[in-house]
Coordinates of N, CA and C in Angstrom, one line a residue:
M1 N -109.1 13.2 -119.4 CA -108.7 14.2 -120.3 C -109.0 15.6 -119.0
K2 N -107.4 16.2 -119.9 CA -107.6 17.5 -117.9 C -107.2 18.4 -119.6
V3 N -108.2 19.7 -119.2 CA -107.9 20.7 -120.9 C -108.1 21.9 -119.4
L4 N -107.1 23.0 -121.0 CA -106.6 24.2 -119.6 C -106.9 25.2 -120.9
V5 N -107.6 26.4 -121.1 CA -107.9 27.5 -121.7 C -106.9 28.9 -120.9
A6 N -107.0 29.2 -121.7 CA -105.3 30.2 -120.2 C -105.8 31.5 -121.9
T7 N -104.8 32.6 -121.1 CA -104.6 34.1 -122.6 C -104.1 34.3 -121.0
L8 N -103.6 35.5 -122.1 CA -102.2 36.5 -121.2 C -103.2 38.0 -121.5
N9 N -104.1 38.7 -120.0 CA -104.5 40.2 -121.0 C -103.8 41.3 -120.6
A10 N -104.2 42.3 -121.0 CA -103.8 43.1 -121.1 C -103.2 44.0 -120.4
K11 N -103.4 43.5 -118.7 CA -104.0 44.0 -117.4 C -104.4 43.4 -116.0
Y12 N -104.2 43.5 -115.2 CA -104.1 42.9 -114.5 C -105.6 42.5 -114.2
I13 N -105.7 43.8 -114.2 CA -107.8 44.1 -113.9 C -108.7 43.3 -114.5
H14 N -108.2 43.0 -115.9 CA -108.8 42.5 -117.1 C -109.2 40.4 -116.9
T15 N -110.4 40.7 -117.1 CA -110.8 39.2 -117.0 C -112.0 38.7 -118.8
S16 N -111.3 37.6 -118.8 CA -111.5 36.9 -120.0 C -112.5 36.1 -120.2
L17 N -113.5 37.1 -120.7 CA -114.9 35.8 -121.2 C -114.6 35.2 -122.0
A18 N -113.9 35.0 -122.9 CA -114.5 34.5 -123.5 C -113.1 32.8 -122.9
L19 N -113.1 32.3 -122.5 CA -112.5 31.5 -121.4 C -113.4 31.0 -120.3
R20 N -114.5 32.4 -119.7 CA -115.4 31.7 -119.0 C -116.2 31.1 -119.9
Y21 N -116.4 31.5 -121.4 CA -117.9 30.9 -122.1 C -117.2 29.3 -122.9
L22 N -115.9 30.2 -122.8 CA -115.6 27.9 -123.7 C -116.0 26.6 -121.9
K23 N -115.6 27.7 -120.4 CA -115.8 26.7 -119.6 C -117.4 26.3 -119.2
A24 N -118.1 26.9 -119.9 CA -119.6 27.2 -119.4 C -119.7 25.6 -120.3
F25 N -119.2 25.9 -122.3 CA -119.9 25.7 -122.4 C -119.6 24.0 -122.2
C26 N -118.8 23.5 -122.0 CA -117.7 22.6 -122.2 C -117.8 21.6 -121.0
Q27 N -117.7 22.1 -120.0 CA -117.9 21.5 -118.5 C -118.7 20.3 -118.2
R28 N -119.3 20.3 -118.3 CA -120.9 18.8 -118.4 C -119.7 18.1 -118.9
D29 N -119.1 17.8 -119.8 CA -118.3 16.7 -120.1 C -116.8 16.4 -120.0
F30 N -116.0 17.4 -119.5 CA -114.6 17.8 -119.0 C -114.3 18.3 -118.3
D31 N -113.1 17.6 -118.5 CA -112.7 18.6 -116.4 C -112.1 19.8 -117.6
I32 N -112.1 21.4 -117.0 CA -111.4 22.1 -117.9 C -111.8 22.6 -116.6
S33 N -110.7 23.5 -116.7 CA -110.1 25.1 -115.6 C -108.8 26.4 -117.1
M34 N -109.5 27.2 -116.0 CA -108.2 28.4 -117.0 C -107.6 28.8 -115.6
A35 N -106.7 29.3 -116.7 CA -106.0 30.1 -116.0 C -105.5 31.7 -117.2
E36 N -104.6 32.5 -116.5 CA -105.0 34.0 -116.0 C -103.9 34.3 -116.2
Y37 N -103.1 35.5 -117.6 CA -102.1 35.9 -116.5 C -101.8 38.0 -116.8
T38 N -100.9 37.7 -117.5 CA -101.2 38.6 -118.6 C -100.1 39.2 -119.3
I39 N -99.5 39.9 -119.5 CA -98.7 40.5 -120.8 C -97.5 40.9 -120.7
K40 N -97.0 41.5 -118.7 CA -95.8 41.3 -118.4 C -95.2 40.8 -117.8
D41 N -96.2 39.5 -117.4 CA -95.3 38.6 -116.4 C -94.5 37.6 -117.7
P42 N -93.5 37.5 -117.1 CA -92.2 37.2 -117.2 C -92.8 35.1 -117.6
P43 N -92.4 35.1 -119.4 CA -92.9 33.9 -119.6 C -92.2 32.8 -118.9
M44 N -90.8 32.0 -118.2 CA -91.3 31.5 -117.5 C -92.7 32.0 -116.4
H45 N -92.8 32.6 -115.7 CA -93.1 32.2 -114.9 C -94.9 31.2 -115.4
I46 N -95.5 31.5 -116.1 CA -96.6 31.5 -116.9 C -96.2 29.8 -117.6
V47 N -94.7 29.4 -117.9 CA -94.2 28.1 -118.3 C -94.8 27.5 -117.5
S48 N -93.7 26.9 -116.5 CA -93.5 27.0 -115.2 C -95.5 26.4 -114.5
D49 N -96.1 27.1 -114.5 CA -97.2 28.0 -113.8 C -98.4 26.4 -114.8
L50 N -98.2 27.2 -116.0 CA -99.2 25.9 -116.2 C -98.7 24.4 -116.6
Y51 N -96.9 24.1 -116.8 CA -96.6 23.2 -116.2 C -96.9 22.3 -115.1
Q52 N -97.1 23.5 -113.5 CA -97.4 22.8 -113.4 C -99.0 21.5 -113.4
K53 N -99.6 22.7 -113.8 CA -101.5 22.2 -113.4 C -101.5 21.5 -114.6
K54 N -100.5 20.2 -115.3 CA -100.4 19.0 -115.7 C -101.7 19.0 -116.9
P55 N -102.3 19.8 -117.8 CA -102.9 19.7 -119.2 C -102.6 19.3 -119.9
D56 N -103.7 18.4 -120.5 CA -103.4 17.4 -121.8 C -104.2 17.9 -122.6
V57 N -104.4 18.7 -122.7 CA -105.3 19.7 -123.7 C -104.9 21.7 -123.7
L58 N -103.7 22.6 -123.3 CA -104.2 23.6 -123.5 C -104.3 24.6 -124.6
G59 N -105.6 25.1 -124.3 CA -106.0 25.7 -125.3 C -106.1 27.6 -125.4
F60 N -105.6 28.4 -125.8 CA -105.1 29.8 -125.8 C -105.9 31.1 -126.5
S61 N -106.1 32.1 -125.6 CA -107.7 33.1 -126.7 C -106.2 34.0 -127.1
C62 N -106.9 34.3 -128.0 CA -105.1 35.0 -128.7 C -105.4 36.1 -129.3
Y63 N -104.7 37.5 -128.4 CA -105.9 38.9 -129.3 C -104.3 39.6 -130.0
I64 N -104.3 40.6 -129.9 CA -103.7 42.0 -131.0 C -102.9 42.0 -130.3
W65 N -103.1 42.2 -128.6 CA -102.2 42.3 -127.9 C -102.0 40.8 -127.2
N66 N -102.0 39.2 -127.6 CA -101.1 39.5 -126.9 C -100.0 38.1 -127.6
I67 N -100.9 37.9 -128.9 CA -99.7 37.0 -129.3 C -98.2 36.7 -130.1
E68 N -98.0 38.0 -129.4 CA -96.2 37.8 -129.0 C -96.7 37.4 -128.2
E69 N -96.9 38.1 -127.3 CA -96.0 37.2 -125.6 C -96.5 36.2 -125.6
T70 N -97.0 35.2 -125.5 CA -97.6 34.2 -126.2 C -96.7 33.2 -127.2
I71 N -96.3 33.3 -127.4 CA -95.5 32.7 -128.7 C -94.9 31.8 -128.2
P72 N -93.5 32.9 -127.3 CA -92.3 31.8 -126.8 C -92.6 30.9 -125.7
V73 N -94.0 31.4 -124.8 CA -94.9 30.2 -123.8 C -95.4 29.1 -124.5
I74 N -95.9 29.4 -125.7 CA -97.1 27.6 -126.6 C -95.3 27.6 -126.7
R75 N -94.0 27.8 -127.1 CA -92.4 27.3 -127.9 C -92.2 26.0 -126.4
T76 N -92.7 27.5 -125.6 CA -90.8 26.3 -124.7 C -91.8 25.5 -124.1
L77 N -92.8 25.5 -123.5 CA -93.9 24.7 -122.7 C -94.3 22.9 -124.1
K78 N -93.8 23.0 -125.1 CA -94.0 21.9 -125.7 C -92.8 21.8 -126.2
K79 N -91.0 21.8 -126.1 CA -89.8 21.4 -125.6 C -90.0 20.9 -125.2
I80 N -90.6 20.9 -123.5 CA -90.2 20.4 -122.8 C -92.2 19.9 -122.1
K81 N -92.9 19.3 -123.0 CA -94.6 18.7 -123.0 C -94.3 18.9 -124.5
P82 N -93.7 17.9 -125.0 CA -93.9 17.6 -125.9 C -95.4 16.9 -126.8
E83 N -95.7 15.8 -125.8 CA -97.5 15.4 -125.7 C -98.5 16.1 -126.2
L84 N -98.2 17.4 -125.5 CA -99.3 18.9 -125.2 C -100.1 19.2 -126.4
T85 N -101.6 18.9 -126.7 CA -101.8 18.9 -127.1 C -102.7 20.7 -127.3
I86 N -101.3 21.8 -128.3 CA -102.1 23.0 -128.2 C -103.0 23.7 -129.2
V87 N -103.7 24.1 -128.8 CA -105.3 25.1 -129.7 C -104.7 26.5 -129.5
L88 N -104.9 27.1 -130.1 CA -105.3 28.4 -130.6 C -106.4 28.5 -131.2
G89 N -107.5 29.9 -130.3 CA -108.6 30.6 -131.2 C -108.7 31.8 -130.6
G90 N -109.6 32.6 -131.7 CA -109.7 34.3 -130.1 C -109.4 35.3 -132.1
P91 N -109.6 36.3 -132.5 CA -109.7 36.5 -133.2 C -107.8 36.9 -134.4
E92 N -107.1 36.6 -133.9 CA -105.7 37.7 -133.7 C -105.0 36.1 -134.8
V93 N -105.4 34.5 -134.8 CA -105.9 33.6 -135.3 C -106.3 33.4 -135.8
S94 N -107.3 33.9 -136.3 CA -108.8 33.1 -136.7 C -108.6 33.6 -138.6
Y95 N -108.0 34.7 -138.5 CA -108.2 35.2 -139.4 C -107.4 34.7 -140.7
D96 N -105.8 34.1 -140.2 CA -105.0 33.4 -141.7 C -105.0 32.6 -141.0
T97 N -105.4 31.1 -140.4 CA -104.8 30.0 -139.8 C -103.5 30.0 -140.2
E98 N -103.4 29.5 -141.7 CA -102.3 29.3 -142.5 C -101.2 29.9 -141.7
Y99 N -101.3 30.9 -142.5 CA -100.2 31.4 -141.7 C -99.2 31.8 -140.9
W100 N -100.5 31.3 -139.6 CA -100.4 30.8 -137.4 C -100.0 29.5 -137.9
M101 N -100.1 28.4 -138.4 CA -99.8 26.9 -138.3 C -98.0 26.5 -138.4
E102 N -98.8 27.9 -140.3 CA -96.7 28.0 -141.0 C -95.4 28.6 -139.4
R103 N -95.6 29.8 -138.5 CA -95.4 29.9 -138.1 C -94.6 29.5 -136.7
I104 N -96.0 29.2 -136.3 CA -96.6 28.7 -135.3 C -96.4 26.6 -135.1
P105 N -95.0 26.1 -135.5 CA -95.0 24.9 -135.8 C -96.0 24.9 -134.3
E106 N -95.6 24.2 -133.9 CA -96.4 24.3 -132.1 C -97.7 23.9 -131.7
V107 N -98.3 24.7 -132.8 CA -99.9 24.6 -132.3 C -100.8 23.4 -133.2
D108 N -101.1 23.0 -132.3 CA -102.4 21.6 -133.2 C -103.0 21.7 -133.7
F109 N -103.7 22.8 -133.2 CA -105.2 23.6 -134.2 C -105.6 25.0 -133.0
I110 N -106.3 24.8 -134.4 CA -106.4 26.4 -134.5 C -108.3 26.7 -134.2
V111 N -108.3 27.2 -134.1 CA -111.0 27.1 -133.7 C -111.0 28.2 -134.3
R112 N -111.5 28.5 -135.4 CA -112.0 29.8 -136.1 C -113.3 29.7 -135.7
G113 N -113.8 31.2 -135.8 CA -115.2 32.3 -136.1 C -115.8 31.7 -133.9
E114 N -116.6 31.2 -134.1 CA -117.3 31.1 -132.2 C -116.7 30.2 -132.5
G115 N -116.3 30.4 -130.4 CA -115.2 29.1 -130.2 C -115.7 27.4 -129.4
E116 N -117.4 28.3 -128.8 CA -117.2 27.1 -127.7 C -118.3 25.2 -128.4
E117 N -118.4 25.9 -129.7 CA -119.2 24.4 -130.1 C -118.2 23.8 -130.5
T118 N -117.4 24.0 -131.1 CA -115.8 23.9 -132.1 C -115.2 23.0 -131.2
F119 N -114.5 23.7 -130.0 CA -113.7 23.2 -129.2 C -114.6 21.9 -128.3
Y120 N -115.2 22.8 -128.2 CA -116.8 21.2 -127.7 C -116.3 19.9 -128.4
H121 N -116.5 20.1 -129.9 CA -116.4 18.9 -130.4 C -114.6 18.5 -130.5
L122 N -114.2 19.1 -130.9 CA -112.3 19.6 -130.7 C -112.6 18.3 -129.6
L123 N -112.7 18.5 -128.3 CA -112.6 18.0 -127.9 C -112.8 16.2 -127.2
S124 N -114.2 16.6 -128.0 CA -114.7 14.8 -128.2 C -113.9 14.1 -129.0
E125 N -113.4 14.9 -129.2 CA -112.8 13.9 -131.3 C -111.1 13.0 -130.5
L126 N -110.5 14.3 -129.9 CA -109.4 14.5 -129.2 C -109.9 12.9 -127.6
K127 N -111.3 13.1 -127.3 CA -111.1 11.6 -126.4 C -111.0 10.9 -127.0
G128 N -112.2 11.6 -127.9 CA -112.7 9.6 -128.7 C -112.2 9.2 -129.5
E129 N -112.5 9.5 -131.1 CA -111.4 8.9 -131.8 C -110.8 9.4 -133.6
G130 N -110.9 11.1 -133.0 CA -110.0 11.5 -133.4 C -110.6 11.8 -135.0
K131 N -111.6 12.2 -135.0 CA -111.8 12.0 -136.0 C -111.9 13.9 -137.0
M132 N -110.4 14.8 -136.8 CA -110.7 15.8 -136.8 C -111.0 16.1 -138.4
D133 N -111.4 15.5 -139.5 CA -112.4 15.4 -140.3 C -113.5 16.3 -140.2
S134 N -114.6 15.9 -139.7 CA -115.9 16.9 -139.0 C -115.7 17.2 -137.8
V135 N -115.0 17.9 -137.2 CA -114.9 19.1 -136.7 C -115.1 20.2 -137.6
L136 N -116.3 21.0 -137.9 CA -116.3 21.5 -138.5 C -115.2 23.2 -137.3
G137 N -114.6 24.1 -138.6 CA -114.1 25.7 -137.8 C -112.8 25.6 -137.4
I138 N -111.7 24.8 -137.6 CA -111.3 23.9 -137.3 C -109.8 23.7 -138.6
T139 N -108.6 24.4 -137.9 CA -107.8 24.0 -139.5 C -106.1 23.4 -138.2
F140 N -105.8 22.1 -138.7 CA -105.3 21.6 -138.1 C -103.9 20.7 -138.7
R141 N -103.2 19.7 -138.8 CA -102.6 19.3 -139.5 C -102.6 17.7 -140.1
K142 N -101.8 17.5 -141.2 CA -102.4 16.9 -141.7 C -101.5 15.7 -143.2
N143 N -100.6 15.2 -142.9 CA -99.6 14.2 -143.7 C -98.9 15.5 -144.1
G144 N -98.2 16.7 -143.0 CA -98.0 17.5 -143.3 C -97.9 18.7 -144.1
K145 N -99.8 18.3 -143.9 CA -99.8 19.1 -144.2 C -101.1 20.7 -144.4
V146 N -101.7 21.9 -144.1 CA -102.4 21.9 -144.1 C -103.9 22.9 -144.3
V147 N -104.4 22.3 -143.3 CA -105.5 21.7 -143.8 C -106.6 22.2 -142.3
S148 N -108.3 23.4 -143.2 CA -109.8 24.6 -143.0 C -110.2 23.9 -142.9
N149 N -110.7 23.2 -142.2 CA -112.5 22.4 -142.8 C -113.5 23.4 -142.9
P150 N -114.7 23.3 -143.6 CA -115.2 24.4 -143.9 C -116.1 24.7 -142.2
P151 N -116.6 26.0 -142.4 CA -116.8 26.9 -141.4 C -118.2 26.4 -140.0
R152 N -118.3 26.5 -138.3 CA -119.7 25.6 -138.3 C -120.4 27.1 -138.5
P153 N -122.1 26.8 -138.9 CA -122.4 27.3 -138.9 C -122.8 28.3 -136.7
K154 N -123.9 29.4 -137.5 CA -123.4 30.2 -135.9 C -124.7 29.5 -135.1
L155 N -123.7 29.1 -133.9 CA -123.7 28.6 -132.6 C -125.8 29.8 -131.9
D156 N -126.3 29.4 -132.0 CA -127.6 29.7 -131.4 C -126.7 30.4 -129.6
L157 N -127.5 31.6 -129.6 CA -126.9 32.2 -127.9 C -127.7 31.5 -126.8
N158 N -128.8 31.6 -127.3 CA -129.4 31.0 -126.3 C -128.9 29.4 -125.7
A159 N -128.2 28.7 -126.2 CA -127.4 27.3 -126.1 C -126.7 27.3 -124.9
I160 N -125.6 28.8 -125.0 CA -124.6 29.4 -124.7 C -124.9 29.0 -123.2
P161 N -124.4 28.4 -121.4 CA -124.5 28.7 -120.4 C -124.3 29.9 -120.0
S162 N -124.3 30.2 -118.7 CA -123.6 31.9 -118.9 C -122.9 31.2 -118.1
P163 N -122.1 32.4 -118.4 CA -119.9 32.3 -118.1 C -120.2 32.9 -117.1
H164 N -120.8 33.9 -116.0 CA -120.5 35.1 -115.0 C -121.4 34.4 -112.9
R165 N -121.3 32.4 -113.4 CA -121.7 31.7 -111.9 C -120.0 31.0 -111.6
F166 N -119.0 31.1 -111.9 CA -118.1 29.7 -111.6 C -118.0 30.9 -109.9
E167 N -117.5 29.8 -109.2 CA -116.8 29.6 -107.8 C -115.8 30.7 -107.0
E168 N -114.4 30.2 -108.7 CA -113.5 30.8 -108.4 C -113.2 32.6 -108.9
D169 N -114.3 33.1 -109.2 CA -114.7 34.2 -110.1 C -114.8 35.5 -108.4
R170 N -116.3 34.4 -107.6 CA -115.8 35.4 -107.0 C -115.7 36.8 -106.0
P171 N -114.4 35.3 -104.9 CA -113.3 36.6 -104.4 C -112.6 37.5 -105.5
H172 N -113.2 37.2 -106.8 CA -111.9 38.5 -107.5 C -112.7 39.5 -108.8
L173 N -113.5 38.8 -109.3 CA -114.8 40.2 -109.7 C -114.7 41.4 -109.4
P174 N -115.8 41.9 -108.4 CA -115.2 43.4 -107.7 C -113.8 43.7 -108.6
H175 N -112.7 43.6 -107.9 CA -112.4 43.8 -108.8 C -111.9 44.2 -109.9
R176 N -112.4 43.2 -111.4 CA -111.8 43.1 -112.3 C -112.8 42.9 -113.2
V177 N -112.4 44.0 -114.3 CA -112.8 44.4 -115.4 C -113.0 43.1 -116.5
V178 N -114.4 43.1 -116.7 CA -115.0 42.1 -118.0 C -115.3 42.3 -119.1
Y179 N -114.0 41.8 -119.7 CA -113.9 42.5 -121.2 C -114.4 41.0 -122.6

């Protein structure tokens, strides 16, 4: 199972810390990579690049500044690759998950709150038995209805590996801002 986490940053110089935390937490058991774009990139450029990476699961980190630009990317990807599992997370979609699941029917899951442990558990169930009712902190569809599982307890921050040690980041970090 190939997992890709992505976001549309506000500017090229920005670097998403959320993606790096997800990768750091999940990479011990999953083939996970990152892709970053900007809200100014043409949607078809983003779609083409993501499609060429051939993910099985694609997670988007969503914020107030990128949600409207992310939606057409999601819709187009789901049209050309309907089997793609799409997961949303981030502050813009966490607070009103039923609204976002209804507004974007192409979305399969929303991760609420701290994403590291929840995303890891979701990936484990997608790879394994598919018991989504056991994944705390997700919203998903079951028998045509939107279901929100109870929230996950707060994560011990000491349990999260450092998000600042990826080889692919080294050439770019001196010229970018991590937020």
